[in-house]
Coordinates of C-alpha atoms and ligand atoms in Angstrom, one line a residue:
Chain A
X207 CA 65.8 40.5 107.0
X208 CA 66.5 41.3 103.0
X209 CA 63.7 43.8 101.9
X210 CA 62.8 43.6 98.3
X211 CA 64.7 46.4 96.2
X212 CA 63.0 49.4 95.0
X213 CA 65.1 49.9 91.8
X214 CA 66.9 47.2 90.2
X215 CA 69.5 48.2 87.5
X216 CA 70.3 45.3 84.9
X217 CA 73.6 46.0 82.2
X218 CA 73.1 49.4 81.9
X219 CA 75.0 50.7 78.7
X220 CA 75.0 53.5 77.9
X221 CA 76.9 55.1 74.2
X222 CA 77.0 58.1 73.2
X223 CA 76.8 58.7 69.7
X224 CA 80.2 60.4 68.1
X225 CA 82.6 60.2 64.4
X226 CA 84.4 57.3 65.4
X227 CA 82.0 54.2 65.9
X228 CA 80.4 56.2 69.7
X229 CA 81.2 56.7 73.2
X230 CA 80.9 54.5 75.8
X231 CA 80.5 56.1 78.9
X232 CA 78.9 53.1 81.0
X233 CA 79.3 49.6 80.4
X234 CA 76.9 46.7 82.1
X235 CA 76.2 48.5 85.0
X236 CA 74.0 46.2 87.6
X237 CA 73.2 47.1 90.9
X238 CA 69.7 46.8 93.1
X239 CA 68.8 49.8 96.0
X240 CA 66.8 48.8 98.8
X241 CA 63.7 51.5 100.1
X242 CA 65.7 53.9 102.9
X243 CA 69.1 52.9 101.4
X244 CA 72.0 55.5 100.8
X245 CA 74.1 54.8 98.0
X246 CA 77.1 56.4 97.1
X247 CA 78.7 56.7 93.7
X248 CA 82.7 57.4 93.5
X249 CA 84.7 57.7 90.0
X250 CA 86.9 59.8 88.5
X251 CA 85.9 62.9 86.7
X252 CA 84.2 61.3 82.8
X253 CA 83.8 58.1 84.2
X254 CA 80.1 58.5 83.6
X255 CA 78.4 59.7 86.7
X256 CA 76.3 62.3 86.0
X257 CA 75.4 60.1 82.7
X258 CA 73.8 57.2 85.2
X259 CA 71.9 60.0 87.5
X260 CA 70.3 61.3 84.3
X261 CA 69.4 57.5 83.5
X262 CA 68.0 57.6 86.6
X263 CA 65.8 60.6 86.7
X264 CA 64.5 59.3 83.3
X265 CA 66.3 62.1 81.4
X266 CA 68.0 60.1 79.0
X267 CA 67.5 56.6 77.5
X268 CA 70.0 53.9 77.9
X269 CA 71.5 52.5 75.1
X270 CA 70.8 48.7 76.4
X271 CA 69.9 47.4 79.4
X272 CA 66.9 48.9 81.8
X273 CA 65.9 50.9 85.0
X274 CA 63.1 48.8 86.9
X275 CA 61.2 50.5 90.0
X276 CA 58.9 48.8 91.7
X277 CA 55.6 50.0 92.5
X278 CA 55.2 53.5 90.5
X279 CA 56.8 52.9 87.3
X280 CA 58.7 56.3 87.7
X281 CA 59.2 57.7 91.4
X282 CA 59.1 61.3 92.8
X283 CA 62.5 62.4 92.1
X284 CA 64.9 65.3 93.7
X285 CA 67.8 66.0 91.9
X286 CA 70.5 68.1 93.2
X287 CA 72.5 69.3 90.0
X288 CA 76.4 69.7 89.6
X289 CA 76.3 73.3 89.3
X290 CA 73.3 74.8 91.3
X291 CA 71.3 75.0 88.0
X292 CA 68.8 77.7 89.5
X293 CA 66.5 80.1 87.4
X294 CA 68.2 83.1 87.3
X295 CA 64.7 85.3 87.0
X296 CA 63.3 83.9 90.1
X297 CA 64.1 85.0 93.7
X298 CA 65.6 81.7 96.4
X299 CA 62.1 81.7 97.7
X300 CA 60.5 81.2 94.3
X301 CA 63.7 78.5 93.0
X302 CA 62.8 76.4 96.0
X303 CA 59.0 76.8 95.7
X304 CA 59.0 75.6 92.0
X305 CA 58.2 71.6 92.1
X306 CA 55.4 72.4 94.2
X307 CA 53.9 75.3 91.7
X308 CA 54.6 72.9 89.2
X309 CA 52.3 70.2 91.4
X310 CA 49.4 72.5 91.6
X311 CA 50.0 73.0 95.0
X312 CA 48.5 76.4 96.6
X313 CA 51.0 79.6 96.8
X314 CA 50.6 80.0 100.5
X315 CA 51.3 76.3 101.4
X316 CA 54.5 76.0 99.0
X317 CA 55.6 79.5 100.6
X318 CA 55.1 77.9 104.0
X319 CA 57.2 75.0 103.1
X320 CA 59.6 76.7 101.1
X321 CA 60.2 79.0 104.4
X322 CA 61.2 75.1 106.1
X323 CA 63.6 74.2 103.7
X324 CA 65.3 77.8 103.5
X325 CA 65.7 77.3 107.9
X326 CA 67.1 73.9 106.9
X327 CA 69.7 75.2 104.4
X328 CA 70.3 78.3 106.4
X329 CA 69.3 81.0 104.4
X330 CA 67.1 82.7 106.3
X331 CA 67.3 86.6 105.3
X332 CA 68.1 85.8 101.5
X333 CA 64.7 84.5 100.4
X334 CA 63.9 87.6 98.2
X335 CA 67.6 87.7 96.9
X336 CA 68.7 87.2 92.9
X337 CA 70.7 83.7 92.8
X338 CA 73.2 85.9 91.3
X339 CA 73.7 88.0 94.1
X340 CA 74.7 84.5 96.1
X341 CA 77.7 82.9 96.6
X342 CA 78.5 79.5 94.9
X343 CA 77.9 77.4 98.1
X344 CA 74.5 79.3 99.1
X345 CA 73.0 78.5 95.2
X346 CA 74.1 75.0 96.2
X347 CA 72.2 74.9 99.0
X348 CA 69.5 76.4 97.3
X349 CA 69.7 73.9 95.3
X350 CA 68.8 70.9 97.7
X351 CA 66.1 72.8 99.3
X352 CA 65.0 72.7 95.7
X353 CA 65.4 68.9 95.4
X354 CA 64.0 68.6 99.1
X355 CA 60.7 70.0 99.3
X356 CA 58.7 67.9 97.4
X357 CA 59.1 65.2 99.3
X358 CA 60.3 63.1 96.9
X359 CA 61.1 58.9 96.8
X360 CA 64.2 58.9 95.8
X361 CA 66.7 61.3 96.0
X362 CA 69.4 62.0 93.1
X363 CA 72.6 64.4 94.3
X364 CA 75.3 65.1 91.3
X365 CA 78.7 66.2 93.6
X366 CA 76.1 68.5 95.7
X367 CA 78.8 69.9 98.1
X368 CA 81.4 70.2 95.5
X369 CA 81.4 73.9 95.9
X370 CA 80.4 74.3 100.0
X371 CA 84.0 75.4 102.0
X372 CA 84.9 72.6 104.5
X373 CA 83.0 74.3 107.4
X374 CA 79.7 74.3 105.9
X375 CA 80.3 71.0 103.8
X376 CA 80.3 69.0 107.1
X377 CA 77.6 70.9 108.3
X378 CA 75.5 69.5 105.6
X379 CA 76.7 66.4 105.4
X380 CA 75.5 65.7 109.3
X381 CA 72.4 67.5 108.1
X382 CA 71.7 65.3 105.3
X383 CA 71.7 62.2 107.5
X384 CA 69.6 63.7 109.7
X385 CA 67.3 64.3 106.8
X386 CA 67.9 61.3 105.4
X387 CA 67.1 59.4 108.5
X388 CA 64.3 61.3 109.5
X389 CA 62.3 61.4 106.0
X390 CA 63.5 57.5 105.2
X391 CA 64.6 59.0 101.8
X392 CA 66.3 56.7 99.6
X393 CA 69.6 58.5 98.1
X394 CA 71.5 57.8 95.5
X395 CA 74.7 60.4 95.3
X396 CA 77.7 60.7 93.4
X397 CA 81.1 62.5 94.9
X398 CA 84.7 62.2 94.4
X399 CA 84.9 62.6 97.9
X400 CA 86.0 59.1 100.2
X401 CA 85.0 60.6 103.7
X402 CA 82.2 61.8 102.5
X403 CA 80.8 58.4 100.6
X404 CA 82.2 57.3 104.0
X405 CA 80.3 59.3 106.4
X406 CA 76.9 59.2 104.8
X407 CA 76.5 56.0 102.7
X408 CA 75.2 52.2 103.3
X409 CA 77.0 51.0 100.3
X410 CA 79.9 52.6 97.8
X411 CA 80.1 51.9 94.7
X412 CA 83.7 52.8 92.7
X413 CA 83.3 53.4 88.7
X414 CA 86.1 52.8 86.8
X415 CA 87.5 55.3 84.2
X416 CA 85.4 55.5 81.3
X417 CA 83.5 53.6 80.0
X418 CA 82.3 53.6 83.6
X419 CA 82.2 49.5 85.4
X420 CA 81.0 49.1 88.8
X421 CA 84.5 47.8 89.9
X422 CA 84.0 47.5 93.5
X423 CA 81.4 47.5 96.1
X424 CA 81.8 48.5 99.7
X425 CA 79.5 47.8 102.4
X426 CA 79.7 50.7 105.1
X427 CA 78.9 48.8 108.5
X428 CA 79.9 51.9 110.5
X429 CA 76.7 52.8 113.5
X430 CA 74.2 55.6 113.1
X431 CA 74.0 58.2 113.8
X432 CA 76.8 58.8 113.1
X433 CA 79.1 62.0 114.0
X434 CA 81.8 64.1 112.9
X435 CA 84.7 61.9 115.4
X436 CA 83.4 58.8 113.6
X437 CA 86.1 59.8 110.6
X438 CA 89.3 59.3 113.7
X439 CA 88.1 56.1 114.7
X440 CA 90.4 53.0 113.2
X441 CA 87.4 51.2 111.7
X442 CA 86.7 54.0 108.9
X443 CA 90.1 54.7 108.4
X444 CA 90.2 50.8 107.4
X445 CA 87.5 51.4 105.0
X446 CA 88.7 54.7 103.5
X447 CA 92.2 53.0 102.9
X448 CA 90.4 50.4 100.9
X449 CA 88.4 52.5 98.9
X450 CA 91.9 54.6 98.2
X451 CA 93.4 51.5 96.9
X452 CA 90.9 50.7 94.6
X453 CA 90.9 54.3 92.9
X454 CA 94.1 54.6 91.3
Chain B
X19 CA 77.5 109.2 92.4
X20 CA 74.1 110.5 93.2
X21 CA 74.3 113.7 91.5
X22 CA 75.0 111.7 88.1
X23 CA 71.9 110.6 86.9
X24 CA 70.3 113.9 86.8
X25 CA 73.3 116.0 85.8
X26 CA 73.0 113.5 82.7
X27 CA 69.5 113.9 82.3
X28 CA 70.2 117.5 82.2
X29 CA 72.6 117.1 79.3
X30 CA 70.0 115.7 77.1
X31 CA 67.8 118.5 77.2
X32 CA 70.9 121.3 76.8
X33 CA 71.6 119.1 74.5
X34 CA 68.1 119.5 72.4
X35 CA 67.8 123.0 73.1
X36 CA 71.6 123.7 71.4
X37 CA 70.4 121.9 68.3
X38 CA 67.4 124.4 68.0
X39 CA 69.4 127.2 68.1
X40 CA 72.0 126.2 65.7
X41 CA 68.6 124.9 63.7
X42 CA 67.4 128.8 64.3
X43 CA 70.7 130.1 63.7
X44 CA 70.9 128.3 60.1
X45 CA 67.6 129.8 58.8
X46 CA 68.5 132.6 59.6
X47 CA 72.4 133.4 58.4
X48 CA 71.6 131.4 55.0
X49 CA 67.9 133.3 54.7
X50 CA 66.5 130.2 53.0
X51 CA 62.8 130.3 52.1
X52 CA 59.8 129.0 54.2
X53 CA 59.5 126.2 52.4
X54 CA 62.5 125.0 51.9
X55 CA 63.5 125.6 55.5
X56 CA 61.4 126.2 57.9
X57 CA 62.7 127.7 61.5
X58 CA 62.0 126.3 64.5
X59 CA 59.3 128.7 65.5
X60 CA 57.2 128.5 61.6
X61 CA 57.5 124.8 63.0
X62 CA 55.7 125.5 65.5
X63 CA 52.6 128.0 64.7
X64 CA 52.3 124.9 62.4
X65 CA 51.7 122.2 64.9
X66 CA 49.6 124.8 67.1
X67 CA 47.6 125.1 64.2
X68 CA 47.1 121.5 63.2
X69 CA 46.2 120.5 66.7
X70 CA 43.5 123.1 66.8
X71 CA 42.1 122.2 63.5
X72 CA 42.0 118.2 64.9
X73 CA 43.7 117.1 62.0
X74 CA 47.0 116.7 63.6
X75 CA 45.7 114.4 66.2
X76 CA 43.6 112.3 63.8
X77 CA 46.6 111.5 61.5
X78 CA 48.7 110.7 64.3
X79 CA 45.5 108.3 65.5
X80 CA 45.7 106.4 62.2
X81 CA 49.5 105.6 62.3
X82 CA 49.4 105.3 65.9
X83 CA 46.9 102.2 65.6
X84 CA 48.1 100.9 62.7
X85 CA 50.9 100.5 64.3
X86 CA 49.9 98.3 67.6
X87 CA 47.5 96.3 65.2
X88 CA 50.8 96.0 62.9
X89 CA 52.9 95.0 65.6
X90 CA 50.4 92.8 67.8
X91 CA 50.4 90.4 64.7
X92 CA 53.8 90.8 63.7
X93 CA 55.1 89.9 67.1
X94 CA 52.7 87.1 67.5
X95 CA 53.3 85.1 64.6
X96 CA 57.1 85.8 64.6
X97 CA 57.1 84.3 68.1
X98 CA 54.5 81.6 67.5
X99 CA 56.8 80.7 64.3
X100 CA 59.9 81.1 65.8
X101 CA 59.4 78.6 68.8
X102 CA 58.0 75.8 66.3
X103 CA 61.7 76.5 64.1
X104 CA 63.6 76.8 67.1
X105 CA 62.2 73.7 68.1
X106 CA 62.3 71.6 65.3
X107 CA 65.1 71.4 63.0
X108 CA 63.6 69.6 60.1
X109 CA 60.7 72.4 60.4
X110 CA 63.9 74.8 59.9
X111 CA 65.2 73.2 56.9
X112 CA 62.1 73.2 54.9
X113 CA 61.3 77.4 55.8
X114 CA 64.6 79.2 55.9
X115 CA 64.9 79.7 52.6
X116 CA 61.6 81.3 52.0
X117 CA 62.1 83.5 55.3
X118 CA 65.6 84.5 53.8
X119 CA 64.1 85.1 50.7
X120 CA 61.4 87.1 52.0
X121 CA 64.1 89.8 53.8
X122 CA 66.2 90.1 50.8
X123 CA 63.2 92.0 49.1
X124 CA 63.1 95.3 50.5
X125 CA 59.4 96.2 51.9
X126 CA 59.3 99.6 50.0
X127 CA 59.2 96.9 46.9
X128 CA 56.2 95.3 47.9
X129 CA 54.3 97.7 49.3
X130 CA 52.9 98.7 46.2
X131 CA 51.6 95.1 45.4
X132 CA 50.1 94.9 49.1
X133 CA 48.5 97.9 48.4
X134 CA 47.5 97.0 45.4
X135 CA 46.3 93.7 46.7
X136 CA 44.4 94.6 49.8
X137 CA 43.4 97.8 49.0
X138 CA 44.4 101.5 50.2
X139 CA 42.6 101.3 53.7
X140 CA 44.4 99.9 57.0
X141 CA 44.4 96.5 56.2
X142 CA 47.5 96.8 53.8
X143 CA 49.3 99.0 56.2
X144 CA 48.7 96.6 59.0
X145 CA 50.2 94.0 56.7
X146 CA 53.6 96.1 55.9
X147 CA 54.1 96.6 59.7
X148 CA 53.8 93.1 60.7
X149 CA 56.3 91.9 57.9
X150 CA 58.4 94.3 58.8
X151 CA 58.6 93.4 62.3
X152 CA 57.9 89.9 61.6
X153 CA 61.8 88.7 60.9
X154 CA 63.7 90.3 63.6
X155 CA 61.3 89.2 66.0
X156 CA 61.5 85.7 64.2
X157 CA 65.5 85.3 64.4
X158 CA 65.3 86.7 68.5
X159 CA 62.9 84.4 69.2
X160 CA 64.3 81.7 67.5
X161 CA 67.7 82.6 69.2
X162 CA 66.5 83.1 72.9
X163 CA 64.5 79.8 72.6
X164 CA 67.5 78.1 71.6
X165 CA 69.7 79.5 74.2
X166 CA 67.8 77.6 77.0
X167 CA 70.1 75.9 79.2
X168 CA 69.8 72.0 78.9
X169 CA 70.6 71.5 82.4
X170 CA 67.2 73.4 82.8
X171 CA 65.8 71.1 81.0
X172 CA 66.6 68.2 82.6
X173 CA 65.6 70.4 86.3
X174 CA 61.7 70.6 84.6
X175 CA 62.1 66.8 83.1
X176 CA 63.2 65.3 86.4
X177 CA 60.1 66.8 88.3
X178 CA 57.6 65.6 85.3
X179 CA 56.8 69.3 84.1
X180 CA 54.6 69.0 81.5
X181 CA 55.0 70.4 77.8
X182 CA 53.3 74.0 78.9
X183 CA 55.2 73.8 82.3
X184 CA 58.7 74.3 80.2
X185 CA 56.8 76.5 78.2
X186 CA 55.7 79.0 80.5
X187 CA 58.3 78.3 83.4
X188 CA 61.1 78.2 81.3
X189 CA 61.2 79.3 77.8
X190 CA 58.9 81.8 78.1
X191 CA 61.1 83.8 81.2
X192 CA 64.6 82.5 80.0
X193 CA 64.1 84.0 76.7
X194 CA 62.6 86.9 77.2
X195 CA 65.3 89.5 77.4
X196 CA 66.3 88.1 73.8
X197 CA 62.4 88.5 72.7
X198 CA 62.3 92.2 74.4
X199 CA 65.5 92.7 72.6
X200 CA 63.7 91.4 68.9
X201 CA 60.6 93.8 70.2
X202 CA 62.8 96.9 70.5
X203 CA 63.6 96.3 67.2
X204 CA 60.6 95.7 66.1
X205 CA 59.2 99.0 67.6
X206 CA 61.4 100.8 65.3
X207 CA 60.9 99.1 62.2
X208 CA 57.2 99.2 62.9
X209 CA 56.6 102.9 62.4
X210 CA 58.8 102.9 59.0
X211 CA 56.7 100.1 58.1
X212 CA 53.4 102.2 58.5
X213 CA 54.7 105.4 56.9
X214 CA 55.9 103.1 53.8
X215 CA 52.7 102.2 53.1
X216 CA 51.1 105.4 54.0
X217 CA 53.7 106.9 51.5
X218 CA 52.2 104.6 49.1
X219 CA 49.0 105.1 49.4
X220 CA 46.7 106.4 51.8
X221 CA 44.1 108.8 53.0
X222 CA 45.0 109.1 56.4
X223 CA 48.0 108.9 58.6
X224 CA 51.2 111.0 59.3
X225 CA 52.4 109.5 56.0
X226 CA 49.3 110.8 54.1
X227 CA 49.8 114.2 55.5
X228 CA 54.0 113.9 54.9
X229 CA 52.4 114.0 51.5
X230 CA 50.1 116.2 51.2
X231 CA 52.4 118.9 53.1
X232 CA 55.0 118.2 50.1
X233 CA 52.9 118.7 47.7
X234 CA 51.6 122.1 49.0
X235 CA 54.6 123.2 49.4
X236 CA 53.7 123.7 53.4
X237 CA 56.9 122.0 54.4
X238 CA 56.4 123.3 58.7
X239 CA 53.7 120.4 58.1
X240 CA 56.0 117.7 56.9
X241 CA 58.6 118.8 59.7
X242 CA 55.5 118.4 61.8
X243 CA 54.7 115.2 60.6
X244 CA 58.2 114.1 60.9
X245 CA 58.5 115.1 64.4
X246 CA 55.9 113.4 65.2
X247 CA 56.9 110.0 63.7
X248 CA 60.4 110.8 65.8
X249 CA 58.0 110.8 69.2
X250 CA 55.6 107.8 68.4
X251 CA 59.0 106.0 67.5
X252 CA 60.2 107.0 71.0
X253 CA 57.0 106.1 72.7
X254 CA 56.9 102.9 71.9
X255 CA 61.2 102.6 72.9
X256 CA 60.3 103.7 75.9
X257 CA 57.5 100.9 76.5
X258 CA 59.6 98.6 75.5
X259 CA 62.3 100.5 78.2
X260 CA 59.6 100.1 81.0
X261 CA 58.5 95.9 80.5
X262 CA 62.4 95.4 80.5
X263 CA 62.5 97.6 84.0
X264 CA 59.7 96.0 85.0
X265 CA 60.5 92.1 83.8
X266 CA 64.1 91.8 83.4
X267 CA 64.8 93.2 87.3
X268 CA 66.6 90.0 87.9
X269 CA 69.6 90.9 85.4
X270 CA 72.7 92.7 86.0
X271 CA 71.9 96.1 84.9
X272 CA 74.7 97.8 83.9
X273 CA 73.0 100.8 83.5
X274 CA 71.8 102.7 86.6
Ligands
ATP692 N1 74.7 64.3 76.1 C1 76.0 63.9 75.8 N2 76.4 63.7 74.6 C2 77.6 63.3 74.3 N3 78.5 63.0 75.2 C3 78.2 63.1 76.5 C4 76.9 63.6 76.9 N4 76.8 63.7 78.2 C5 78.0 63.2 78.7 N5 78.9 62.9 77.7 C6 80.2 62.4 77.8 O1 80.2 61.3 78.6 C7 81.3 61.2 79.5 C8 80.9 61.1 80.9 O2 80.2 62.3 81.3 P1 79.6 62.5 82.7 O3 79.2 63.9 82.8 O4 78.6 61.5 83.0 O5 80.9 62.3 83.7 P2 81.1 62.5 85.2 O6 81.5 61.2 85.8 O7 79.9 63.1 85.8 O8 82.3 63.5 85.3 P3 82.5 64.7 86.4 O9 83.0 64.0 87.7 O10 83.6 65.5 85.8 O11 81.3 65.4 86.6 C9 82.1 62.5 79.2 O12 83.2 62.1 78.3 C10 81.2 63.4 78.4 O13 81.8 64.1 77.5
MG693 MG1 79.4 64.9 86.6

C-alpha cells in the first residue's frame, strides 16, 4: 500500500556563488520521503550534504528547483548538527530545554522533559555541567536530546555519531531505532558510514562527488527490529558490498 | 595552591603601603613646600577635613552621577548603533566615516564647544562622557555581534526562532563578554570624560574642586580630588569585575 509522500524534492540545484562563474554543490537532486520513512544520505566529504539538510531545514534557498511538504508548508524540524553546535553559556539542562523555551512552553514542563531526553542520551549527573567541561561524544549526545524534545516531524541528523567511540555509537544507533520506531519520526540522515545507513535506514541514497547527484538508490529490505547480529548475517553483507561498489 | 590567592592579596596592600613610605620618605629628604608636595599625612588632615565640611562628598556626588547618566547613554546608543552596523553592511558603509571622523578629534577639543553649546551645568558633561564611551563600546559591540557563530544561526532558524528570539537567546549572551569587555573600557574613559568637562567648566564636581584647589594653592585638595577620581575609577572596574563573575561563569577562567 504506497502512502502519499510527505516531502517531495524536484531538481534541487543548488550554486554557490564564487570568482569563477559559482559552485555547484548539488545538481537535480529528486527524491520523495514517505511519513515514518528513514532515509539515509551517503557521499564523500564536499559532495554536498550538509548543503541539502540546510535546504531542508529551510536555512538556505536553492538555486532552482523546490522543497514541497505536504500538509504544513514547513514541518517541526530537529536538527542534529556536525559538530554539537551547543551554547556554550548555558548548562546541558538548559541546551536541551531551548526549543521548548523558544515554544513558550512553561519552565517546569520543559525541565521535566528535558530530564527524559538527558535518561535517553545517558547523561544523567551532567545536567548542570558547562558543554565545555564535556567530552566530544557527550556534546553530541546533547545534541540530539536537543533535536529530540520537541517532538518534531521530521528529523534532520548531519554525521550525528561522527564523534561517539564505537561502543557508544552502536548504543545509539539501536537507540535511535527504537526512538524512531516508537515516535514514527520521519528521518532524514547523512553519514559516511555503510553499516550504519545499513542498520538504521529504509532507503540509501549515494551522492556523487561534487556537484552532488543522487547516483544510486538502495532499498534496505532487512526485518525490524532489527539488532546488533543483523550486520553478520549474509543478506546485509550483500547490500553493504553493493553500496561499497558504488562509492569509489 | 590554596595559600596563593591571599598571599597575593597580601602583596597588593604591602605593596600600597611601600609606595607611601617612599611618598613620605621623598617629602621629607627633598623638604619641598606644602604646596608643591604634599606628604601623605597633609593629604590626609585634608580629606578628614573636606568630609566633615560635606563638600568632599558633594563633589564626588556630582562626578559620580554624571558619570552613570554619562555612561547609561553612552553604552546604550553605542550598543543600539552597533547591532544595526554589525548587522547591516550598507548601514556600515554610509556611517564609518563619520564615526572615524568623530574619534580622530580628541574630546578635550570639543569640550569647549559642548560646553559652550549646552551650557555649564550637567547636561554638557553627560554629553562628553557618553561620546567618550560611545566608540569603544560601538567597535566591541559591533565585533561581538559579528562573531556569532553561523552554525548558531542556523540551530535558532531551524526551530523558527523569531527575530527577538536570536536576539535575546543568542546575540545578546554570545556577545556579551566582548560587550563587558567594550564596558570596562568604557568605565575608564567615562570618568576622564567627566573631569574634561568639569575642567572646562563647572561649578561642581571633583574637576571643579581640582581647580579650585590649584588655584588656591591648597594642592592636599587636588591630591584629594585625584585620589578620589583613582577610586570612582576603580569602583566602577570592579562592577564591571563582579557582572563578568557573575555572567560570564560559563568561560574558562584563567584566573582563579
Ligand atoms: N555557505 C556556503 N558558501 C559557499 N560555499 C559553501 C557554503 N556551504 C558549503 N559550501 C561549499 O559546498 C561544498 C559542499 O559542502 P557541504 O558542507 O555540503 O559538504 P558535505 O557533504 O557536508 O561534506 P562533509 O562530509 O565534509 O561534511 C563544499 O565545497 C563547501 O565549501
Ligand atoms: Mg557536512
Amino acid at each position: 500500500m504506497p502512502t502519499k509522500p510527505i516531502l517531495t524534492v524536484k531538481d534541487l540545484n543548488v550554486v554557490f556563488p564564487d570568482n569563477n562563474g559559482g559552485l555547484h554543490v548539488l545538481e537535480n537532486i529528486s527524491f520523495e520521503v514517505c511519513p515514518r520513512d528513514f532515509i539515509c544520505f551517503l557521499g564523500p566529504s564536499g559532495s554536498g550534504k550538509t548543503t541539502l539538510l540546510r535546504v531542508l531545514a529551510g536555512l538556505l534557498n536553492p538555486s532552482s528547483g523546490n522543497v514541497h511538504f505536504i500538509r504544513h508548508q514547513q514541518p517541526k524540524i530537529g536538527m542534529v548538527f556536525q559538530q554539537a553546535n551547543l551554547m556554550p553559556w548555558r548548562t546541558v539542562m538548559d541546551n536541551i530545554k531551548l526549543p521548548l523555551e523558544l515554544e513558550g512552553v512553561s519552565d517546569a514542563k520543559a525541565k521535566v522533559k528535558a530530564q527524559e531526553m538527558i535518561e535517553l542520551v545517558g547523561l544523567r549527573g551532567f545536567e548542570d555541567s558547562w558543554p565545555r567541561d564535556l567530552s566530544g561524544g557527550m556534546a553530541q549526545r546533547v545534541g540530539i536530546a536537543r533535536a529530540l524534545i520537541h517532538d518534531p516531524d521530521l528529523l534532520l541528523l548531519d554525521e550525528p555519531f561522527g564523534s561517539l567511540d564505537a561502543i557508544t555509537r552502536e548504543r545509539m544507533w539501536t537507540e535511535l531505532s527504537r526512538i524512531w520506531q516508537a515516535k514514527q519520526k520521519t528521518v532524514i540522515m547523512v553519514t559516511h558510514s555503510i553499516n550504519e545507513s545499513l542498520f538504521l535506514a529504509d532507503r540509501v541514497l549515494v551522492l556523487t562527488q561534487r556537484p552532488g547527484k543522487v547516483k544510486f538508490d538502495l532499498g534496505v529490505d532487512l526485518p525490524r527490529p532489527r539488532k546488533d547480529d543483523i550486520r553478520y548475517t549474509p543478506h546485509f553483507g550483500k547490500l553493504a558490498r553493493k553500496l561499497r561498489e558504488t562509492i569509489e | 595552591m590554596t595559600m596563593k590567592p591571599s598571599f597575593t592579596r597580601w602583596l597588593g596592600l604591602i605593596s600600597i603601603l611601600l609606595g607611601i613610605i617612599a611618598w613620605d620618605l621623598i617629602v621629607r629628604v627633598s623638604g619641598l613646600p606644602k604646596f608643591i608636595l604634599p606628604s601623605p599625612m597633609d593629604v590626609w588632615t585634608r580629606l578628614l577635613k573636606s568630609l566633615a565640611d560635606g563638600s568632599l562628598l558633594l563633589h564626588t556626588g556630582y562626578t559620580l552621577i554624571e558619570i552613570i547618566l554619562g555612561l547609561f547613554f553612552g553604552v546604550c546608543f553605542a550598543t543600539v548603533i552597533g547591532y544595526l552596523l554589525a548587522k547591516s553592511r550598507s548601514l556600515e558603509k554610509i556611517v564609518s566615516p563619520y564615526l572615524v571622523a568623530s574619534q580622530a578629534i580628541p574630546i578635550v577639543a570639543v569640550a569647549p564647544l559642548l560646553i559652550l553649546w549646552f551650557g555649564s551645568g550637567i547636561a554638557s558633561k553627560v554629553l562628553i562622557c557618553s561620546l567618550i564611551v560611545f566608540f569603544p563600546v560601538l567597535v566591541n559591540t559591533v565585533v561581538g555581534v559579528r562573531a556569532v557563530q553561523p552554525v548558531l544561526y542556523d540551530l535558532m532558524n531551524s526551530v523558527r526562532a523569531t527575530r527577538w528570539q536570536i536576539l535575546f537567546n543568542l546575540e545578546l549572551p554570545a556577545s556579551l563578554p566582548v560587550l563587558l569587555g567594550g564596558l570596562r573600557i568604557g568605565a575608564t574613559l567615562s570618568v576622564i570624560g567627566a573631569i574634561v568637562g568639569e575642567l572646562v567648566d563647572a561649578k561642581n564636581g571633583l574637576g571643579f574642586l581640582l581647580k579650585v584647589g590649584d588655584f588656591q594653592y591648597d594642592t592636599s585638595m587636588v591630591f584629594v580630588a585625584v585620589f578620589m577620581l583613582v577610586s570612582l575609577a576603580l569602583c566602577l572596574y570592579g562592577v564591571v569585575t563582579l557582572l563578568e563573575r557573575r555572567f560570564l561563569k560559563w568561560q574558562n577562567r584563567l584566573d582563579v
